[in-house]
Amino acid sequence: MGDETSTSASGSAQEPAAPALQGAGSVKQQISNLVALSLRATVPEVDVEPIVEVCTGKFGDYQCNNAMGLWSKVKGSGTSFKNPNAIGQAIAKNLPACDVIESASVAGPGFVNIVLSKSWVAKRIQDMLVNGITTWASILPVKRVVLDFSSPNIAKEMHVGHLRSTIIGDTLARMFEFSNVEVLRRNHVGDWGTQFGMLIEFLFEKFPNWEELGSQAIGDLQVFYKASKQRFDEDAEFKDRAQQAVVRLQGGEEKYRAAWKKICEISRNEFDQVYKLLDVQLEEKGESFYNPYIPQVLEKLSSQGLIEESEGARVIFIQGHQIPLIVVKRDGGFNYASTDLAALWYRLNVEKAEWIIYVTDVGQQQHFDMFFKAARMAGWLPDPKEKKFPKTSHVGFGLVLGADGKRFRTRSTEVVRLGDLLDEAKSRSKSELLQRLTENGKIVDWTDEELEQTSKAVGYGAVNHVFYLQCRYADLKNNRLTNYTFSFDQMLSDKGNTAVYLQYAHARICSIIRKSNMDVEELKVSGNISLAHPDERVLGLYLIRYAEIVEEACTNLLPSVLCEYLYNLSEMFTRFYTNCQVVGSPEEPSRLLLCEATAVVMRQCFQLLGITPVYKL
């Protein structure tokens, strides 16, 4: 940052390098460990955390930005340092001698620019190729996370709104799992609401012998739901019976429990078909699971004086909100808030989660803000300013819009079914693939199975990727996200930052490796990577940043960070391949290893995003 004000100086040892420097964690974490040792030697009287960022200028790869902050703490205290630049010079000098850093220099008011050793970067890539991408796992400050995502309502169709929650939650889970965090994937389905009285009573009325008919009595659950809802809205006597059915269900009456279980079973089977298509794993713990815990949780909150009577209901008044958080309705029934409080208590005290993350639409932001504040009032969670665990986070997302700028629906104004959307994506992908292969005369090289699997991978992958990219925070603090305008044409384009483009990029790398006719597995052991050309070094440096990208995506709950990294990596590979001949060059073994490393990292990115890579297109 700024012009260089000093000549480059190699680090000299003041303290021995810590064992953590030997390959553990991301590159940024390792540089931070080195900087921490330097800071301890430079200003032993000041307790300060390293501030290390990727260097955006031309003077280094990483940058330590501690000097100015330290100057404000030590000036006027008799320090020997004359200005921030002098502190920066000392930090650079005190960096431990090691094979990681090639040089360090100081610019402007003390910015320490750090250049990594090309041989160390090459060795880190080669070690990954030999020992696997899991050796590049991030090190996160938590060991157990609850991820609450997808969460459709029983007896209702999953639609595109659930798609955003499902794929965002799934990729967050995959990233945490890659970082060796235990993830409890929770599907908090709506299986205990008042709608069940309506459904059960309608079932009893239409099919008195429903137990003999089983699933055939209900048939299409969506049609059944709409018919029961129409009856509920139009017939006051039926409505009264439906409300009584809820009481009987919640009271444990066996006949009503059996009908409830059958409805839930049918709905779960429909959900599971979609989860299978998306390759998403979830463990269901719905509203009904936490229902037995609600009374004791509310009693605990009451004993703390947090719950008050208000207009016949029991509520918690939350500072900063005009309306209270209702935990018991006027009729004595429980609601979302009471269920969520019980679920949070369970997750903290029984499942011992350190971070509980909820992935829902941004319209629920106020509910989560009030609910989290109530938990802090009860002493369950620390003040967020303390940046301590356990903690909770709401990952909100915007609406899916059609080309007309309105909520994405079918022509009949129905919400688009998720299964139909995925089928359409695969169908369009297959049509475009067939056309391209026919035009270039390569259709004869493809089997029907390859066409089917590739179409599925590209189509479903395009759906996943486009939703990740559009889930950007407009304001991270308030969890406000942009809406997304859905377009099959844009989604399946092979131009720009799309999943299809990235699939082509990966397939191209695989083609280069095949054409070399060299045994890449053998090369991993016998060959050596050289980063002599500038574009080789740029590609290598970006490859080893993978772990810190995953760390950033997990820390900020932003899957789009990983998408952007994947796109940038493909662009850097294209530049490398354009300027550095691979097959037939004297550097072919080394450059093939760079190709393989790029493909391995791309495949791991695909895996975290829930996208199946293709090896030829």
Coordinates of C-alpha atoms in Angstrom, one line a residue:
M1 CA 0.0 0.0 0.0
G2 CA 1.7 3.1 -1.2
D3 CA 5.2 3.5 -2.6
E4 CA 8.2 1.5 -1.1
T5 CA 10.1 3.5 1.4
S6 CA 12.7 0.9 2.3
T7 CA 14.7 -1.8 0.6
S8 CA 13.7 -5.3 0.9
A9 CA 15.1 -7.1 3.9
S10 CA 15.0 -10.8 4.8
G11 CA 13.6 -11.7 8.1
S12 CA 16.1 -12.5 10.9
A13 CA 15.2 -14.8 13.7
Q14 CA 14.3 -13.4 17.2
E15 CA 12.4 -16.4 18.5
P16 CA 12.1 -20.0 17.1
A17 CA 9.2 -20.6 14.8
A18 CA 6.3 -22.3 16.5
P19 CA 5.3 -25.9 15.5
A20 CA 2.1 -24.5 14.1
L21 CA 4.1 -23.1 11.2
Q22 CA 4.7 -26.5 9.8
G23 CA 1.8 -26.6 7.3
A24 CA -1.1 -26.3 9.7
G25 CA -4.0 -24.0 8.8
S26 CA -4.3 -21.6 5.9
V27 CA -1.4 -19.6 4.6
K28 CA -2.9 -16.5 6.1
Q29 CA -3.0 -18.2 9.5
Q30 CA 0.6 -19.3 9.1
I31 CA 1.7 -15.8 8.2
S32 CA -0.3 -14.5 11.2
N33 CA 1.6 -16.9 13.4
L34 CA 4.9 -15.5 12.2
V35 CA 3.8 -11.9 12.6
A36 CA 2.6 -12.7 16.1
L37 CA 6.1 -13.8 17.0
S38 CA 7.5 -10.7 15.5
L39 CA 5.1 -8.4 17.3
R40 CA 6.0 -10.1 20.6
A41 CA 9.7 -9.3 19.9
T42 CA 9.0 -5.8 18.6
V43 CA 6.6 -4.5 21.3
P44 CA 6.7 -7.1 24.2
E45 CA 4.8 -4.6 26.5
V46 CA 1.8 -4.4 24.2
D47 CA -0.7 -7.3 23.8
V48 CA -1.9 -7.1 20.2
E49 CA -3.4 -9.5 17.6
P50 CA -1.7 -9.7 14.2
I51 CA -3.5 -7.8 11.4
V52 CA -2.7 -9.7 8.2
E53 CA -4.4 -9.2 4.8
V54 CA -3.8 -10.3 1.3
C55 CA -1.7 -7.7 -0.4
T56 CA -3.5 -5.9 -3.2
G57 CA -0.5 -4.0 -4.4
K58 CA 2.5 -5.1 -6.4
F59 CA 5.0 -5.1 -3.5
G60 CA 4.1 -8.3 -1.7
D61 CA 1.7 -11.3 -1.3
Y62 CA 0.5 -10.5 2.2
Q63 CA 0.6 -7.4 4.3
C64 CA 0.9 -6.7 8.0
N65 CA -1.0 -3.6 9.0
N66 CA -0.2 -3.4 12.7
A67 CA 2.3 -0.5 12.7
M68 CA -0.1 2.5 12.8
G69 CA -2.3 1.0 15.5
L70 CA 0.8 0.2 17.6
W71 CA 2.1 3.7 17.1
S72 CA -1.0 5.2 18.6
K73 CA -0.5 3.0 21.7
V74 CA 3.2 3.6 22.3
K75 CA 3.9 7.2 21.3
G76 CA 4.5 9.5 24.2
S77 CA 5.4 6.5 26.4
G78 CA 9.2 6.9 26.0
T79 CA 9.4 4.4 23.1
S80 CA 12.5 4.5 20.9
F81 CA 10.3 4.3 17.8
K82 CA 10.0 7.7 16.0
N83 CA 7.0 6.9 13.8
P84 CA 4.8 4.1 12.4
N85 CA 7.4 3.4 9.6
A86 CA 10.0 2.6 12.3
I87 CA 7.7 0.1 13.9
G88 CA 7.0 -1.4 10.5
Q89 CA 10.8 -1.8 9.9
A90 CA 11.2 -3.5 13.3
I91 CA 8.3 -5.9 12.5
A92 CA 9.9 -6.8 9.2
K93 CA 13.3 -7.3 10.8
N94 CA 11.9 -9.5 13.6
L95 CA 10.0 -11.9 11.4
P96 CA 11.4 -15.4 12.2
A97 CA 13.7 -16.9 9.6
C98 CA 11.9 -19.7 7.9
D99 CA 11.3 -21.2 4.5
V100 CA 7.9 -19.5 4.1
I101 CA 9.0 -15.9 3.6
E102 CA 11.4 -14.9 0.8
S103 CA 11.5 -11.2 1.8
A104 CA 9.8 -8.4 3.7
S105 CA 9.8 -4.7 3.0
V106 CA 8.1 -1.6 4.4
A107 CA 5.9 0.9 2.6
G108 CA 4.3 4.2 3.6
P109 CA 3.4 4.5 7.3
G110 CA 4.6 1.1 8.3
F111 CA 2.8 -1.4 6.0
V112 CA 4.9 -4.6 6.0
N113 CA 4.7 -6.3 2.6
I114 CA 5.6 -10.0 2.8
V115 CA 6.7 -12.0 -0.3
L116 CA 6.3 -15.8 -0.1
S117 CA 9.1 -18.1 -1.2
K118 CA 8.4 -19.6 -4.6
S119 CA 9.9 -22.9 -3.5
W120 CA 7.7 -23.0 -0.4
V121 CA 4.6 -22.3 -2.5
A122 CA 5.6 -25.1 -4.9
K123 CA 6.3 -27.5 -2.1
R124 CA 2.9 -26.7 -0.4
I125 CA 1.1 -27.5 -3.7
Q126 CA 3.1 -30.7 -4.2
D127 CA 2.4 -31.9 -0.7
M128 CA -1.3 -31.4 -1.3
L129 CA -1.1 -33.5 -4.5
V130 CA 0.6 -36.3 -2.6
N131 CA -1.4 -36.2 0.7
G132 CA -4.7 -34.9 -0.5
I133 CA -6.7 -31.6 -0.4
T134 CA -7.9 -32.3 3.1
T135 CA -4.4 -31.3 4.3
W136 CA -5.5 -27.7 3.3
A137 CA -8.4 -27.7 5.7
S138 CA -9.1 -24.5 7.5
I139 CA -8.7 -24.3 11.3
L140 CA -11.9 -22.7 12.7
P141 CA -12.5 -21.6 16.4
V142 CA -15.5 -23.9 16.8
K143 CA -15.9 -27.7 17.0
R144 CA -19.7 -28.2 16.8
V145 CA -22.2 -26.2 14.7
V146 CA -26.0 -26.6 14.3
L147 CA -27.2 -25.6 10.8
D148 CA -30.9 -25.1 10.7
F149 CA -31.9 -25.0 7.0
S150 CA -34.5 -26.0 4.3
S151 CA -37.3 -26.5 6.9
P152 CA -40.4 -26.8 4.7
N153 CA -43.9 -27.2 6.1
I154 CA -45.4 -30.7 6.2
A155 CA -48.2 -31.1 3.7
K156 CA -47.0 -28.2 1.6
E157 CA -45.0 -28.4 -1.6
M158 CA -41.3 -27.5 -1.6
H159 CA -40.8 -24.5 -3.9
V160 CA -37.9 -22.2 -5.1
G161 CA -37.9 -20.4 -1.8
H162 CA -36.9 -23.6 -0.1
L163 CA -34.2 -24.1 -2.7
R164 CA -32.2 -21.1 -1.5
S165 CA -32.4 -22.2 2.1
T166 CA -31.5 -25.8 1.2
I167 CA -28.5 -25.2 -1.1
I168 CA -27.1 -22.3 1.0
G169 CA -27.4 -24.4 4.2
D170 CA -25.9 -27.5 2.5
T171 CA -22.8 -25.7 1.2
L172 CA -22.2 -24.0 4.6
A173 CA -22.4 -27.5 6.1
R174 CA -20.0 -28.9 3.6
M175 CA -17.5 -26.0 4.2
F176 CA -17.6 -26.5 8.0
E177 CA -17.3 -30.2 7.6
F178 CA -14.3 -29.8 5.3
S179 CA -12.8 -27.6 8.1
N180 CA -13.2 -30.6 10.5
V181 CA -16.2 -29.1 12.4
E182 CA -19.0 -31.4 13.5
V183 CA -22.1 -30.2 11.8
L184 CA -25.6 -31.1 13.0
R185 CA -27.7 -30.7 9.9
R186 CA -31.2 -29.9 11.2
N187 CA -34.4 -29.9 9.2
H188 CA -36.8 -27.9 11.4
V189 CA -39.9 -28.9 9.5
G190 CA -43.3 -27.4 10.4
D191 CA -45.0 -30.5 11.6
W192 CA -47.0 -29.3 14.6
G193 CA -49.1 -26.3 13.4
T194 CA -52.8 -25.6 13.5
Q195 CA -53.1 -26.7 9.9
F196 CA -53.0 -30.4 11.1
G197 CA -56.4 -30.1 12.7
M198 CA -57.8 -29.0 9.3
L199 CA -56.0 -31.8 7.5
I200 CA -56.9 -34.5 9.9
E201 CA -60.6 -33.6 10.2
F202 CA -60.9 -33.4 6.4
L203 CA -59.3 -36.9 6.2
F204 CA -61.7 -38.3 8.7
E205 CA -64.7 -36.7 6.9
K206 CA -63.8 -37.9 3.4
F207 CA -62.3 -41.3 4.2
P208 CA -63.8 -42.8 7.4
N209 CA -61.8 -45.9 6.6
W210 CA -58.6 -44.0 5.8
E211 CA -56.4 -46.5 7.8
E212 CA -57.3 -49.3 5.4
L213 CA -56.7 -47.0 2.3
G214 CA -53.4 -45.7 3.7
S215 CA -51.6 -43.2 1.4
Q216 CA -54.2 -43.7 -1.3
A217 CA -56.8 -41.9 0.8
I218 CA -54.8 -38.6 0.5
G219 CA -53.4 -39.1 -3.0
D220 CA -51.8 -35.8 -4.1
L221 CA -51.0 -34.1 -0.8
Q222 CA -51.0 -30.7 -2.4
V223 CA -54.5 -31.1 -3.9
F224 CA -55.7 -32.6 -0.5
Y225 CA -54.3 -29.6 1.4
K226 CA -56.0 -27.0 -0.9
A227 CA -59.3 -28.8 -0.7
S228 CA -59.2 -28.9 3.1
K229 CA -58.1 -25.3 3.3
Q230 CA -61.1 -24.3 1.1
R231 CA -63.4 -26.2 3.4
F232 CA -61.8 -24.6 6.5
D233 CA -62.3 -21.1 5.1
E234 CA -65.9 -21.6 3.9
D235 CA -67.5 -23.8 6.6
A236 CA -67.7 -22.4 10.1
E237 CA -68.8 -25.8 11.6
F238 CA -65.9 -27.6 9.9
K239 CA -63.5 -24.9 11.2
D240 CA -64.7 -25.5 14.8
R241 CA -64.2 -29.3 14.4
A242 CA -60.7 -28.7 12.9
Q243 CA -59.7 -26.5 15.9
Q244 CA -60.9 -29.2 18.3
A245 CA -58.9 -31.7 16.3
V246 CA -55.7 -29.7 17.0
V247 CA -56.4 -29.9 20.8
R248 CA -57.0 -33.6 20.5
L249 CA -53.8 -34.1 18.5
Q250 CA -51.7 -32.1 21.0
G251 CA -53.4 -33.9 23.8
G252 CA -52.0 -37.2 22.5
E253 CA -55.3 -38.9 21.4
E254 CA -54.1 -41.9 19.5
K255 CA -56.5 -41.7 16.5
Y256 CA -55.4 -38.1 15.8
R257 CA -51.7 -39.0 16.3
A258 CA -52.0 -41.9 13.8
A259 CA -53.5 -39.6 11.2
W260 CA -50.8 -36.9 11.9
K261 CA -48.0 -39.5 11.4
K262 CA -49.5 -40.7 8.1
I263 CA -49.7 -37.1 6.7
C264 CA -46.1 -36.4 7.9
E265 CA -44.9 -39.7 6.3
I266 CA -46.4 -38.8 2.9
S267 CA -44.9 -35.3 3.0
R268 CA -41.5 -36.5 4.1
N269 CA -41.3 -39.0 1.1
E270 CA -41.9 -36.1 -1.3
F271 CA -39.3 -34.0 0.4
D272 CA -36.8 -36.9 0.3
Q273 CA -37.1 -37.1 -3.4
V274 CA -36.0 -33.5 -3.8
Y275 CA -33.1 -33.9 -1.3
K276 CA -32.0 -37.0 -3.2
L277 CA -31.9 -35.0 -6.5
L278 CA -29.8 -32.3 -4.8
D279 CA -27.6 -34.8 -2.9
V280 CA -28.5 -33.0 0.4
Q281 CA -28.3 -34.8 3.7
L282 CA -30.5 -33.6 6.6
E283 CA -31.6 -34.9 9.9
E284 CA -35.2 -34.0 10.8
K285 CA -36.0 -32.5 14.2
G286 CA -39.2 -30.7 13.5
E287 CA -41.4 -28.5 15.7
S288 CA -43.0 -31.5 17.3
F289 CA -39.6 -32.8 18.6
Y290 CA -39.2 -29.7 20.8
N291 CA -42.8 -29.4 22.0
P292 CA -42.2 -31.4 25.2
Y293 CA -39.4 -29.0 26.2
I294 CA -41.5 -25.8 25.8
P295 CA -43.2 -25.8 29.3
Q296 CA -39.9 -26.2 31.2
V297 CA -38.1 -23.6 29.1
L298 CA -40.9 -21.0 29.6
E299 CA -40.9 -21.8 33.3
K300 CA -37.1 -21.0 33.4
L301 CA -37.7 -17.7 31.6
S302 CA -40.7 -16.9 33.9
S303 CA -38.6 -17.5 37.0
Q304 CA -36.1 -15.0 35.7
G305 CA -38.9 -12.4 35.4
L306 CA -38.6 -12.2 31.6
I307 CA -42.2 -13.3 30.8
E308 CA -45.1 -11.0 31.5
E309 CA -48.8 -11.0 30.9
S310 CA -50.0 -8.7 28.2
E311 CA -53.6 -8.5 26.8
G312 CA -54.2 -12.1 27.6
A313 CA -51.0 -13.4 26.2
R314 CA -47.6 -14.2 27.8
V315 CA -44.8 -12.1 26.2
I316 CA -41.2 -11.0 26.5
F317 CA -40.6 -7.3 26.0
I318 CA -37.5 -6.7 23.9
Q319 CA -35.6 -3.4 24.0
G320 CA -35.7 -1.7 20.6
H321 CA -38.9 -3.3 19.4
Q322 CA -42.3 -1.8 19.7
I323 CA -44.1 -5.1 19.8
P324 CA -43.3 -7.9 22.3
L325 CA -42.2 -11.4 21.6
I326 CA -45.3 -13.5 22.2
V327 CA -44.4 -16.9 23.7
V328 CA -47.9 -18.1 24.7
K329 CA -50.9 -17.0 22.7
R330 CA -54.2 -15.8 24.3
D331 CA -55.7 -19.3 23.8
G332 CA -52.9 -20.8 25.7
G333 CA -51.2 -22.3 22.6
F334 CA -47.6 -22.2 21.8
N335 CA -46.1 -20.5 18.6
Y336 CA -42.9 -20.1 16.6
A337 CA -41.2 -18.1 19.3
S338 CA -41.9 -20.7 22.1
T339 CA -40.8 -23.5 19.8
D340 CA -37.6 -21.7 18.7
L341 CA -36.7 -20.8 22.3
A342 CA -37.1 -24.5 23.3
A343 CA -35.1 -25.6 20.3
L344 CA -32.3 -23.1 21.1
W345 CA -32.2 -24.3 24.7
Y346 CA -31.9 -27.9 23.5
R347 CA -29.2 -27.1 21.0
L348 CA -27.1 -25.2 23.7
N349 CA -27.6 -27.6 26.6
V350 CA -28.2 -31.0 25.1
E351 CA -26.4 -30.9 21.8
K352 CA -23.7 -28.5 23.2
A353 CA -23.5 -26.5 20.0
E354 CA -21.1 -23.5 19.9
W355 CA -22.7 -21.8 16.9
I356 CA -26.3 -22.1 15.8
I357 CA -27.0 -20.9 12.3
Y358 CA -30.5 -20.4 10.9
V359 CA -30.9 -20.1 7.1
T360 CA -34.3 -18.6 6.2
D361 CA -35.8 -15.8 4.1
V362 CA -34.9 -12.3 5.0
G363 CA -38.5 -11.6 5.9
Q364 CA -38.0 -13.5 9.2
Q365 CA -35.1 -11.1 10.3
Q366 CA -37.2 -9.3 12.9
H367 CA -38.3 -12.6 14.5
F368 CA -34.7 -13.8 14.8
D369 CA -33.5 -10.5 16.1
M370 CA -36.1 -10.5 18.9
F371 CA -35.6 -14.2 19.6
F372 CA -31.8 -13.9 19.9
K373 CA -32.1 -10.9 22.2
A374 CA -34.5 -12.8 24.4
A375 CA -31.9 -15.6 24.7
R376 CA -29.2 -13.0 25.6
M377 CA -31.6 -11.5 28.2
A378 CA -31.9 -15.0 29.7
G379 CA -28.1 -15.3 29.9
W380 CA -28.0 -18.1 27.3
L381 CA -25.8 -16.2 24.9
P382 CA -23.0 -13.6 25.4
D383 CA -23.2 -10.0 24.2
P384 CA -22.2 -10.2 20.4
K385 CA -19.8 -7.3 21.0
E386 CA -17.7 -9.7 23.1
K387 CA -17.2 -12.0 20.0
K388 CA -17.5 -15.1 22.2
F389 CA -19.1 -18.5 21.8
P390 CA -21.8 -19.8 21.9
K391 CA -23.4 -17.6 19.4
T392 CA -26.3 -17.5 16.9
S393 CA -26.6 -16.2 13.4
H394 CA -29.4 -15.6 10.9
V395 CA -28.5 -16.1 7.3
G396 CA -31.2 -14.4 5.4
F397 CA -31.9 -14.4 1.6
G398 CA -34.2 -12.5 -0.7
L399 CA -37.0 -13.5 -3.0
V400 CA -36.7 -15.4 -6.3
L401 CA -38.2 -13.1 -8.9
G402 CA -39.4 -13.8 -12.4
A403 CA -38.5 -11.9 -15.5
D404 CA -41.4 -9.5 -14.8
G405 CA -39.8 -8.5 -11.5
K406 CA -42.5 -10.2 -9.4
R407 CA -42.3 -13.3 -7.3
F408 CA -41.3 -16.3 -9.4
R409 CA -44.5 -18.3 -10.2
T410 CA -45.9 -20.5 -12.9
R411 CA -48.4 -19.1 -15.5
S412 CA -51.2 -20.4 -13.3
T413 CA -49.8 -18.1 -10.5
E414 CA -48.7 -21.2 -8.5
V415 CA -45.4 -21.1 -6.7
V416 CA -42.9 -23.1 -8.8
R417 CA -42.3 -26.6 -7.6
L418 CA -38.7 -27.4 -6.8
G419 CA -38.8 -30.8 -8.5
D420 CA -40.2 -29.3 -11.7
L421 CA -37.5 -26.6 -11.8
L422 CA -34.7 -29.2 -11.5
D423 CA -36.2 -31.3 -14.2
E424 CA -36.4 -28.3 -16.5
A425 CA -32.8 -27.4 -15.8
K426 CA -31.6 -30.9 -16.7
S427 CA -33.8 -31.1 -19.8
R428 CA -32.5 -27.7 -21.2
S429 CA -28.9 -28.7 -20.4
K430 CA -29.3 -32.0 -22.3
S431 CA -30.9 -30.2 -25.3
E432 CA -28.0 -27.7 -25.5
L433 CA -25.4 -30.4 -25.1
L434 CA -26.9 -32.6 -27.8
Q435 CA -27.0 -29.6 -30.2
R436 CA -23.4 -28.7 -29.6
L437 CA -22.1 -32.3 -29.9
T438 CA -24.1 -32.8 -33.1
E439 CA -22.7 -29.6 -34.6
N440 CA -19.1 -30.4 -33.9
G441 CA -19.4 -34.1 -34.9
K442 CA -18.5 -35.5 -31.5
I443 CA -21.9 -37.0 -30.7
V444 CA -20.6 -40.4 -31.7
D445 CA -18.1 -40.3 -28.8
W446 CA -20.8 -40.1 -26.2
T447 CA -22.9 -42.9 -24.7
D448 CA -26.5 -42.3 -23.6
E449 CA -25.5 -42.8 -20.0
E450 CA -22.7 -40.1 -20.3
L451 CA -25.3 -37.7 -21.9
E452 CA -27.7 -38.3 -19.1
Q453 CA -25.2 -37.9 -16.2
T454 CA -23.5 -34.9 -17.7
S455 CA -26.9 -33.1 -18.4
K456 CA -27.9 -33.8 -14.8
A457 CA -24.5 -32.5 -13.4
V458 CA -24.5 -29.4 -15.5
G459 CA -28.2 -28.6 -15.0
Y460 CA -28.4 -29.2 -11.3
G461 CA -25.0 -27.6 -10.8
A462 CA -26.2 -24.5 -12.7
V463 CA -29.2 -24.2 -10.4
N464 CA -27.0 -24.4 -7.3
H465 CA -24.3 -22.1 -8.5
V466 CA -26.5 -19.3 -9.7
F467 CA -28.3 -19.2 -6.4
Y468 CA -25.0 -19.0 -4.5
L469 CA -23.8 -16.2 -6.6
Q470 CA -27.0 -14.1 -6.1
C471 CA -26.9 -14.7 -2.3
R472 CA -24.7 -11.7 -1.6
Y473 CA -25.1 -9.6 1.6
A474 CA -26.1 -6.0 0.8
D475 CA -25.5 -5.4 4.5
L476 CA -23.9 -8.2 6.4
K477 CA -24.7 -6.8 9.8
N478 CA -28.5 -6.7 9.1
N479 CA -28.5 -9.8 7.0
R480 CA -30.2 -8.0 4.1
L481 CA -29.8 -9.8 0.8
T482 CA -30.6 -9.0 -2.8
N483 CA -33.5 -10.6 -4.6
Y484 CA -32.7 -12.9 -7.5
T485 CA -34.3 -12.7 -11.0
F486 CA -34.5 -16.2 -12.3
S487 CA -33.5 -16.9 -15.9
F488 CA -32.8 -20.4 -17.4
D489 CA -30.9 -18.7 -20.3
Q490 CA -28.5 -16.9 -18.0
M491 CA -28.1 -19.8 -15.7
L492 CA -27.1 -22.3 -18.4
S493 CA -24.9 -19.8 -20.3
D494 CA -21.3 -20.9 -20.9
K495 CA -20.1 -17.3 -20.8
G496 CA -19.0 -15.4 -17.7
N497 CA -19.3 -16.5 -14.1
T498 CA -21.7 -19.5 -14.5
A499 CA -21.5 -23.1 -13.4
V500 CA -21.5 -24.2 -17.1
Y501 CA -18.5 -22.0 -17.8
L502 CA -16.7 -23.5 -14.8
Q503 CA -17.6 -27.0 -15.9
Y504 CA -16.0 -26.3 -19.3
A505 CA -12.9 -24.9 -17.6
H506 CA -12.5 -28.1 -15.5
A507 CA -13.2 -30.4 -18.5
R508 CA -10.6 -28.5 -20.5
I509 CA -7.9 -29.1 -17.8
C510 CA -8.8 -32.8 -17.8
S511 CA -8.4 -32.8 -21.6
I512 CA -4.9 -31.2 -21.4
I513 CA -3.8 -33.9 -18.9
R514 CA -5.2 -36.7 -21.0
K515 CA -3.5 -35.4 -24.2
S516 CA -0.1 -35.4 -22.4
N517 CA -0.1 -39.2 -22.2
M518 CA 1.9 -38.8 -18.9
D519 CA 1.1 -40.6 -15.7
V520 CA 0.1 -37.8 -13.4
E521 CA 0.0 -40.0 -10.3
E522 CA 3.6 -41.0 -10.9
L523 CA 4.5 -37.3 -11.5
K524 CA 3.1 -36.4 -8.1
V525 CA 5.8 -38.5 -6.5
S526 CA 8.7 -38.2 -8.9
G527 CA 8.2 -34.7 -10.4
N528 CA 8.8 -31.2 -9.1
I529 CA 6.9 -28.0 -9.5
S530 CA 8.7 -24.9 -10.6
L531 CA 7.2 -21.4 -10.5
A532 CA 9.7 -19.6 -12.7
H533 CA 7.3 -17.9 -15.0
P534 CA 5.2 -15.0 -13.5
D535 CA 1.9 -16.6 -14.5
E536 CA 3.0 -19.9 -12.9
R537 CA 3.7 -18.1 -9.6
V538 CA 0.4 -16.2 -9.7
L539 CA -1.6 -19.4 -10.3
G540 CA 0.4 -21.3 -7.6
L541 CA -0.1 -18.5 -5.1
Y542 CA -3.9 -18.4 -5.7
L543 CA -4.1 -22.2 -5.4
I544 CA -2.6 -22.2 -1.9
R545 CA -5.1 -19.5 -0.8
Y546 CA -7.9 -22.1 -0.9
A547 CA -7.9 -22.7 2.8
E548 CA -8.3 -19.1 3.8
I549 CA -11.1 -18.7 1.2
V550 CA -13.0 -21.5 2.9
E551 CA -12.2 -19.9 6.2
E552 CA -13.6 -16.5 5.1
A553 CA -16.7 -18.1 3.6
C554 CA -17.4 -20.0 6.9
T555 CA -16.6 -17.0 9.1
N556 CA -18.9 -14.6 7.2
L557 CA -21.4 -17.3 6.2
L558 CA -21.0 -16.4 2.5
P559 CA -21.0 -19.3 0.0
S560 CA -20.6 -16.7 -2.8
V561 CA -17.0 -16.1 -1.7
L562 CA -16.2 -19.7 -2.7
C563 CA -17.9 -19.2 -6.1
E564 CA -15.9 -16.1 -6.8
Y565 CA -12.7 -17.9 -5.9
L566 CA -13.6 -20.7 -8.3
Y567 CA -14.2 -18.3 -11.1
N568 CA -11.0 -16.3 -10.5
L569 CA -9.0 -19.6 -10.3
S570 CA -10.4 -20.6 -13.7
E571 CA -9.5 -17.2 -15.2
M572 CA -5.9 -17.4 -13.7
F573 CA -5.5 -20.9 -15.2
T574 CA -6.6 -19.6 -18.6
R575 CA -4.0 -16.9 -18.4
F576 CA -1.3 -19.4 -17.3
Y577 CA -2.2 -21.8 -20.1
T578 CA -2.2 -19.0 -22.7
N579 CA 1.3 -17.9 -21.8
C580 CA 2.9 -21.1 -20.7
Q581 CA 2.9 -24.0 -23.1
V582 CA 2.2 -27.3 -21.3
V583 CA 2.2 -30.3 -23.6
G584 CA 5.5 -30.7 -25.4
S585 CA 7.4 -28.0 -23.5
P586 CA 10.6 -28.6 -21.5
E587 CA 8.5 -27.6 -18.4
E588 CA 5.7 -30.1 -19.2
P589 CA 6.0 -32.3 -16.0
S590 CA 5.9 -29.3 -13.7
R591 CA 3.1 -27.6 -15.6
L592 CA 1.1 -30.7 -15.7
L593 CA 1.3 -30.9 -11.9
L594 CA 0.0 -27.3 -11.8
C595 CA -2.8 -28.4 -14.1
E596 CA -3.6 -31.3 -11.9
A597 CA -3.5 -29.1 -8.7
T598 CA -5.9 -26.6 -10.3
A599 CA -8.3 -29.5 -11.2
V600 CA -8.1 -30.9 -7.7
V601 CA -8.9 -27.6 -6.1
M602 CA -11.7 -26.9 -8.6
R603 CA -13.2 -30.3 -7.9
Q604 CA -13.1 -29.6 -4.2
C605 CA -14.9 -26.3 -4.7
F606 CA -17.5 -28.1 -6.7
Q607 CA -17.9 -30.6 -4.0
L608 CA -18.4 -27.9 -1.3
L609 CA -21.0 -26.2 -3.6
G610 CA -22.9 -29.5 -4.1
I611 CA -22.0 -29.6 -7.8
T612 CA -20.9 -32.8 -9.6
P613 CA -17.9 -32.0 -11.9
V614 CA -17.8 -33.3 -15.4
Y615 CA -14.6 -34.5 -17.1
K616 CA -15.5 -33.9 -20.7
L617 CA -17.8 -31.5 -22.5

